[in-house]
Amino acid sequence: MSISTGNGWVQLRQQTRSLEAQTDTLFHTYSRFTSAPNLPPKPTEEETKTETQIQELLEKVNTSPEPPPPNTTSKSQRPLTSLSIYHQRETLISQLTRLLDSESLLTASALKQNNLSRHRETLLDHRHTLSRLRSSISESRQRANLLSNVRSDIDAYRSSNPETAEADYMLDERGRIDRSHGVADSVLSQAYAVNEQFGVQREMLGNVQRRIVGAAGKVPGINGLIGRIGAKKRRDGIILGGFIAFCMLVFLYFM
C-alpha cells in the first residue's frame, strides 16, 4: 500500500507541476494582449482561446473517473498511477490532499505538506493573475473603443459640415505656425542670452588686463624686467632657429 501511495503522490505532483508550467506559458501569451497597441472592439480568436485554456486549467473540471482510494488492494481496480493527465489543477490538489490525509502521521512528511501548500498558493496566485489581466485587457479595450468612437464622431461631423472642417483645418495650421514661432522666439532668446554672457566675460577680461597693466606700472623696474624677459625669449628663438636650419642643411648635404 505504501508503494502504491508513494507512486500515486509522485504521479499527481508531476501532473500538477506540468499544468502549472502550461498555465505560466498561457499567461505569457495572454499578457501580450494587455500591451497591444490597437485592441479590436471584440476579443480575437487567439485571445478567447487562450483565456478559455487558462480557465480550464484553473477551474475544477474532472474529465476522468475518480481514482480508487489508497487503501484498496484489489488488482482488478485501477491504481493511482493511471490518472488521466487531463485532470485539472484543483482536482489534482484535492486528490493530493485526500492522499496525504489517508497516510498515517508517521509516513506523512513535512515536505509533502509544504509541497501541497505551495501548489495551493500557486493556484490562488494564478487565479488572481487571471483576474488582473482580464481587467487590464477590458480597460484597454474600453479605452480604445472610446477613442475610436470619438474619432468616428469627429470625422462624421467634419464630413457632414465641410465649412467647419475647413475652419478646423485653418485653426490647426495656425496653431502649427504659432508653435513654430514660439520655437524661433525661444532660440532667439537663447542666442541673446549667450551674446550677453559673452559681453560680460569680455568686460571681465578687459578689467583684468587693465589691473595687470596698472600693477606693472606701479612697481618700479617691472617694465624693464618684462622687456628683458621678452628680449631673451627672442634671442633664444633666433638661436634655436639657426640651430635647426644648420641641422637641416647638414641632413640635406649627406642625403
Short mmCIF file of C-alpha atoms in Angstrom, two decimals:
data_model
loop_
_atom_site.label_atom_id
_atom_site.label_comp_id
_atom_site.label_asym_id
_atom_site.label_seq_id
_atom_site.Cartn_x
_atom_site.Cartn_y
_atom_site.Cartn_z
CA MET A 1 0.00 0.00 0.00
CA SER A 2 2.81 2.41 0.81
CA ILE A 3 4.43 1.78 -2.59
CA SER A 4 1.14 2.44 -4.41
CA THR A 5 0.54 5.56 -2.33
CA GLY A 6 4.07 6.83 -2.98
CA ASN A 7 3.75 6.26 -6.72
CA GLY A 8 0.37 7.99 -6.71
CA TRP A 9 1.81 11.02 -4.92
CA VAL A 10 4.69 11.30 -7.39
CA GLN A 11 2.36 10.93 -10.37
CA LEU A 12 -0.07 13.55 -9.09
CA ARG A 13 2.74 16.01 -8.33
CA GLN A 14 4.20 15.57 -11.80
CA GLN A 15 0.83 16.29 -13.37
CA THR A 16 0.32 19.31 -11.11
CA ARG A 17 3.73 20.78 -11.99
CA SER A 18 3.07 20.16 -15.68
CA LEU A 19 -0.23 22.02 -15.52
CA GLU A 20 1.43 24.90 -13.61
CA ALA A 21 4.05 25.19 -16.37
CA GLN A 22 1.29 25.19 -19.00
CA THR A 23 -0.52 27.93 -17.09
CA ASP A 24 2.64 30.09 -16.95
CA THR A 25 3.10 29.70 -20.71
CA LEU A 26 -0.51 30.68 -21.37
CA PHE A 27 -0.18 33.69 -19.05
CA HIS A 28 2.84 34.84 -21.06
CA THR A 29 0.75 34.69 -24.23
CA TYR A 30 -2.32 36.25 -22.60
CA SER A 31 -0.35 39.16 -21.07
CA ARG A 32 0.69 40.35 -24.53
CA PHE A 33 -2.88 41.46 -25.20
CA THR A 34 -2.65 44.00 -22.34
CA SER A 35 0.13 45.90 -24.15
CA ALA A 36 -1.25 45.57 -27.68
CA PRO A 37 -1.20 48.99 -29.41
CA ASN A 38 -4.61 48.64 -31.07
CA LEU A 39 -7.05 46.24 -29.48
CA PRO A 40 -10.01 45.23 -31.67
CA PRO A 41 -13.51 46.04 -30.40
CA LYS A 42 -14.15 42.36 -29.72
CA PRO A 43 -11.73 39.68 -28.47
CA THR A 44 -9.87 37.85 -31.21
CA GLU A 45 -9.98 34.11 -31.64
CA GLU A 46 -6.50 33.72 -30.17
CA GLU A 47 -7.37 35.80 -27.11
CA THR A 48 -10.59 33.85 -26.49
CA LYS A 49 -8.83 30.53 -26.95
CA THR A 50 -6.03 31.45 -24.56
CA GLU A 51 -8.42 32.70 -21.88
CA THR A 52 -10.54 29.55 -22.21
CA GLN A 53 -7.49 27.33 -21.83
CA ILE A 54 -6.41 29.20 -18.68
CA GLN A 55 -9.89 28.93 -17.21
CA GLU A 56 -9.99 25.20 -17.92
CA LEU A 57 -6.67 24.78 -16.12
CA LEU A 58 -7.67 26.86 -13.10
CA GLU A 59 -11.22 25.65 -12.62
CA LYS A 60 -12.30 22.32 -11.20
CA VAL A 61 -13.17 20.18 -14.21
CA ASN A 62 -12.75 16.45 -13.78
CA THR A 63 -12.70 14.68 -17.14
CA SER A 64 -11.84 11.18 -15.93
CA PRO A 65 -13.23 8.89 -13.23
CA GLU A 66 -12.06 9.22 -9.65
CA PRO A 67 -9.11 7.01 -8.70
CA PRO A 68 -9.58 4.23 -6.18
CA PRO A 69 -8.81 5.03 -2.53
CA PRO A 70 -5.23 4.43 -1.40
CA ASN A 71 -6.20 1.55 0.91
CA THR A 72 -7.56 -0.53 -1.99
CA THR A 73 -5.57 -3.68 -2.61
CA SER A 74 -7.72 -5.26 -5.33
CA LYS A 75 -5.79 -5.84 -8.53
CA SER A 76 -8.92 -5.52 -10.64
CA GLN A 77 -9.27 -1.83 -9.82
CA ARG A 78 -7.16 0.84 -11.44
CA PRO A 79 -4.24 2.16 -9.32
CA LEU A 80 -3.49 5.82 -8.64
CA THR A 81 -0.70 5.89 -11.20
CA SER A 82 -3.19 5.60 -14.07
CA LEU A 83 -4.75 9.04 -13.51
CA SER A 84 -5.52 10.95 -16.70
CA ILE A 85 -3.27 13.92 -17.43
CA TYR A 86 -6.40 15.94 -18.25
CA HIS A 87 -7.31 16.28 -14.58
CA GLN A 88 -7.35 19.98 -13.82
CA ARG A 89 -5.30 21.58 -11.11
CA GLU A 90 -7.91 21.97 -8.40
CA THR A 91 -8.95 18.34 -8.86
CA LEU A 92 -5.33 17.22 -8.59
CA ILE A 93 -4.79 19.29 -5.45
CA SER A 94 -7.91 17.77 -3.90
CA GLN A 95 -6.60 14.31 -4.71
CA LEU A 96 -3.23 15.16 -3.19
CA THR A 97 -5.00 16.37 -0.06
CA ARG A 98 -7.01 13.15 0.27
CA LEU A 99 -3.92 11.09 -0.40
CA LEU A 100 -1.96 12.95 2.29
CA ASP A 101 -4.85 12.67 4.78
CA SER A 102 -5.05 8.93 4.21
CA GLU A 103 -1.42 8.45 5.27
CA SER A 104 -0.51 7.87 8.87
CA LEU A 105 1.19 10.57 10.91
CA LEU A 106 4.46 8.69 10.70
CA THR A 107 4.56 8.47 6.90
CA ALA A 108 3.12 11.94 6.13
CA SER A 109 6.24 14.06 5.92
CA ALA A 110 6.51 17.82 6.34
CA LEU A 111 7.94 18.05 2.82
CA LYS A 112 4.72 16.73 1.29
CA GLN A 113 2.67 19.17 3.32
CA ASN A 114 4.88 22.05 2.18
CA ASN A 115 4.58 20.93 -1.45
CA LEU A 116 0.81 20.77 -1.16
CA SER A 117 0.68 24.26 0.40
CA ARG A 118 2.87 25.61 -2.39
CA HIS A 119 0.57 24.15 -5.06
CA ARG A 120 -2.45 25.74 -3.37
CA GLU A 121 -0.73 29.13 -3.16
CA THR A 122 0.35 28.92 -6.80
CA LEU A 123 -3.20 28.12 -7.88
CA LEU A 124 -4.58 31.06 -5.90
CA ASP A 125 -1.92 33.39 -7.30
CA HIS A 126 -2.69 32.28 -10.86
CA ARG A 127 -6.39 32.97 -10.32
CA HIS A 128 -5.60 36.47 -9.10
CA THR A 129 -3.30 36.96 -12.10
CA LEU A 130 -6.06 35.89 -14.50
CA SER A 131 -8.50 38.32 -12.90
CA ARG A 132 -5.96 41.15 -13.06
CA LEU A 133 -5.04 40.51 -16.71
CA ARG A 134 -8.69 40.20 -17.68
CA SER A 135 -9.46 43.57 -16.05
CA SER A 136 -6.46 45.21 -17.74
CA ILE A 137 -7.47 43.93 -21.16
CA SER A 138 -11.06 45.05 -20.60
CA GLU A 139 -9.96 48.56 -19.59
CA SER A 140 -7.60 48.82 -22.57
CA ARG A 141 -10.35 47.68 -24.93
CA GLN A 142 -12.85 50.17 -23.48
CA ARG A 143 -10.30 52.97 -23.79
CA ALA A 144 -9.52 52.03 -27.39
CA ASN A 145 -13.22 51.80 -28.24
CA LEU A 146 -13.86 55.20 -26.66
CA LEU A 147 -11.07 56.84 -28.65
CA SER A 148 -12.26 55.14 -31.82
CA ASN A 149 -15.83 56.35 -31.25
CA VAL A 150 -14.63 59.90 -30.60
CA ARG A 151 -12.57 59.88 -33.81
CA SER A 152 -15.51 58.46 -35.74
CA ASP A 153 -17.83 61.16 -34.41
CA ILE A 154 -15.33 63.89 -35.29
CA ASP A 155 -14.85 62.51 -38.81
CA ALA A 156 -18.60 62.19 -39.31
CA TYR A 157 -19.17 65.75 -38.11
CA ARG A 158 -16.47 67.10 -40.41
CA SER A 159 -17.77 65.16 -43.39
CA SER A 160 -21.30 66.49 -42.82
CA ASN A 161 -20.05 70.07 -42.29
CA PRO A 162 -17.33 70.84 -44.85
CA GLU A 163 -17.17 74.53 -43.88
CA THR A 164 -16.50 73.62 -40.27
CA ALA A 165 -13.90 71.09 -41.38
CA GLU A 166 -12.12 73.77 -43.42
CA ALA A 167 -12.22 76.16 -40.46
CA ASP A 168 -10.79 73.47 -38.19
CA TYR A 169 -8.04 72.84 -40.72
CA MET A 170 -7.17 76.54 -40.80
CA LEU A 171 -7.14 76.63 -36.99
CA ASP A 172 -4.81 73.64 -36.92
CA GLU A 173 -2.50 75.31 -39.41
CA ARG A 174 -2.50 78.49 -37.36
CA GLY A 175 -1.67 76.50 -34.25
CA ARG A 176 1.27 74.86 -36.00
CA ILE A 177 2.53 78.25 -37.21
CA ASP A 178 2.22 79.68 -33.69
CA ARG A 179 4.20 76.75 -32.31
CA SER A 180 6.90 77.34 -34.96
CA HIS A 181 7.06 80.99 -33.99
CA GLY A 182 7.34 80.01 -30.34
CA VAL A 183 10.30 77.74 -31.12
CA ALA A 184 12.00 80.52 -33.12
CA ASP A 185 11.46 83.00 -30.28
CA SER A 186 12.95 80.53 -27.82
CA VAL A 187 16.04 80.05 -30.00
CA LEU A 188 16.48 83.83 -30.39
CA SER A 189 16.13 84.35 -26.64
CA GLN A 190 18.85 81.77 -26.02
CA ALA A 191 21.10 83.45 -28.62
CA TYR A 192 20.61 86.87 -26.99
CA ALA A 193 21.41 85.39 -23.58
CA VAL A 194 24.63 83.82 -24.91
CA ASN A 195 25.64 87.11 -26.55
CA GLU A 196 25.05 88.92 -23.28
CA GLN A 197 27.22 86.42 -21.43
CA PHE A 198 30.00 86.93 -23.99
CA GLY A 199 29.82 90.67 -23.39
CA VAL A 200 30.07 90.19 -19.61
CA GLN A 201 33.08 87.89 -20.00
CA ARG A 202 34.77 90.33 -22.42
CA GLU A 203 34.32 93.13 -19.91
CA MET A 204 35.76 90.97 -17.12
CA LEU A 205 38.84 90.14 -19.22
CA GLY A 206 39.30 93.82 -20.04
CA ASN A 207 39.19 94.70 -16.32
CA VAL A 208 41.76 92.01 -15.55
CA GLN A 209 44.08 93.31 -18.27
CA ARG A 210 43.78 96.87 -17.05
CA ARG A 211 44.56 95.81 -13.49
CA ILE A 212 47.64 93.89 -14.64
CA VAL A 213 48.90 96.88 -16.63
CA GLY A 214 48.22 99.22 -13.69
CA ALA A 215 50.05 96.94 -11.26
CA ALA A 216 53.03 96.68 -13.63
CA GLY A 217 53.22 100.49 -13.87
CA LYS A 218 53.16 100.92 -10.10
CA VAL A 219 56.01 98.50 -9.34
CA PRO A 220 59.40 100.12 -10.19
CA GLY A 221 61.53 98.21 -12.68
CA ILE A 222 58.79 95.74 -13.62
CA ASN A 223 58.52 97.08 -17.16
CA GLY A 224 62.29 96.77 -17.70
CA LEU A 225 62.23 93.22 -16.34
CA ILE A 226 59.39 92.28 -18.66
CA GLY A 227 61.31 93.83 -21.58
CA ARG A 228 64.50 91.89 -20.79
CA ILE A 229 62.49 88.64 -20.50
CA GLY A 230 60.95 89.32 -23.90
CA ALA A 231 64.36 90.12 -25.45
CA LYS A 232 65.82 86.91 -24.01
CA LYS A 233 62.97 84.91 -25.47
CA ARG A 234 63.52 86.46 -28.89
CA ARG A 235 67.26 85.74 -28.68
CA ASP A 236 66.62 82.14 -27.66
CA GLY A 237 64.21 81.79 -30.54
CA ILE A 238 66.78 83.12 -33.03
CA ILE A 239 69.46 80.75 -31.70
CA LEU A 240 67.09 77.77 -31.80
CA GLY A 241 66.00 78.65 -35.35
CA GLY A 242 69.61 78.91 -36.55
CA PHE A 243 70.48 75.55 -34.98
CA ILE A 244 67.51 73.87 -36.66
CA ALA A 245 68.46 75.39 -40.02
CA PHE A 246 72.06 74.15 -39.63
CA CYS A 247 70.85 70.63 -38.83
CA MET A 248 68.61 70.64 -41.89
CA LEU A 249 71.50 71.76 -44.15
CA VAL A 250 73.73 69.00 -42.79
CA PHE A 251 70.99 66.45 -43.28
CA LEU A 252 70.38 67.56 -46.87
CA TYR A 253 74.13 67.54 -47.57
CA PHE A 254 74.55 63.92 -46.51
CA MET A 255 71.42 62.86 -48.34
#
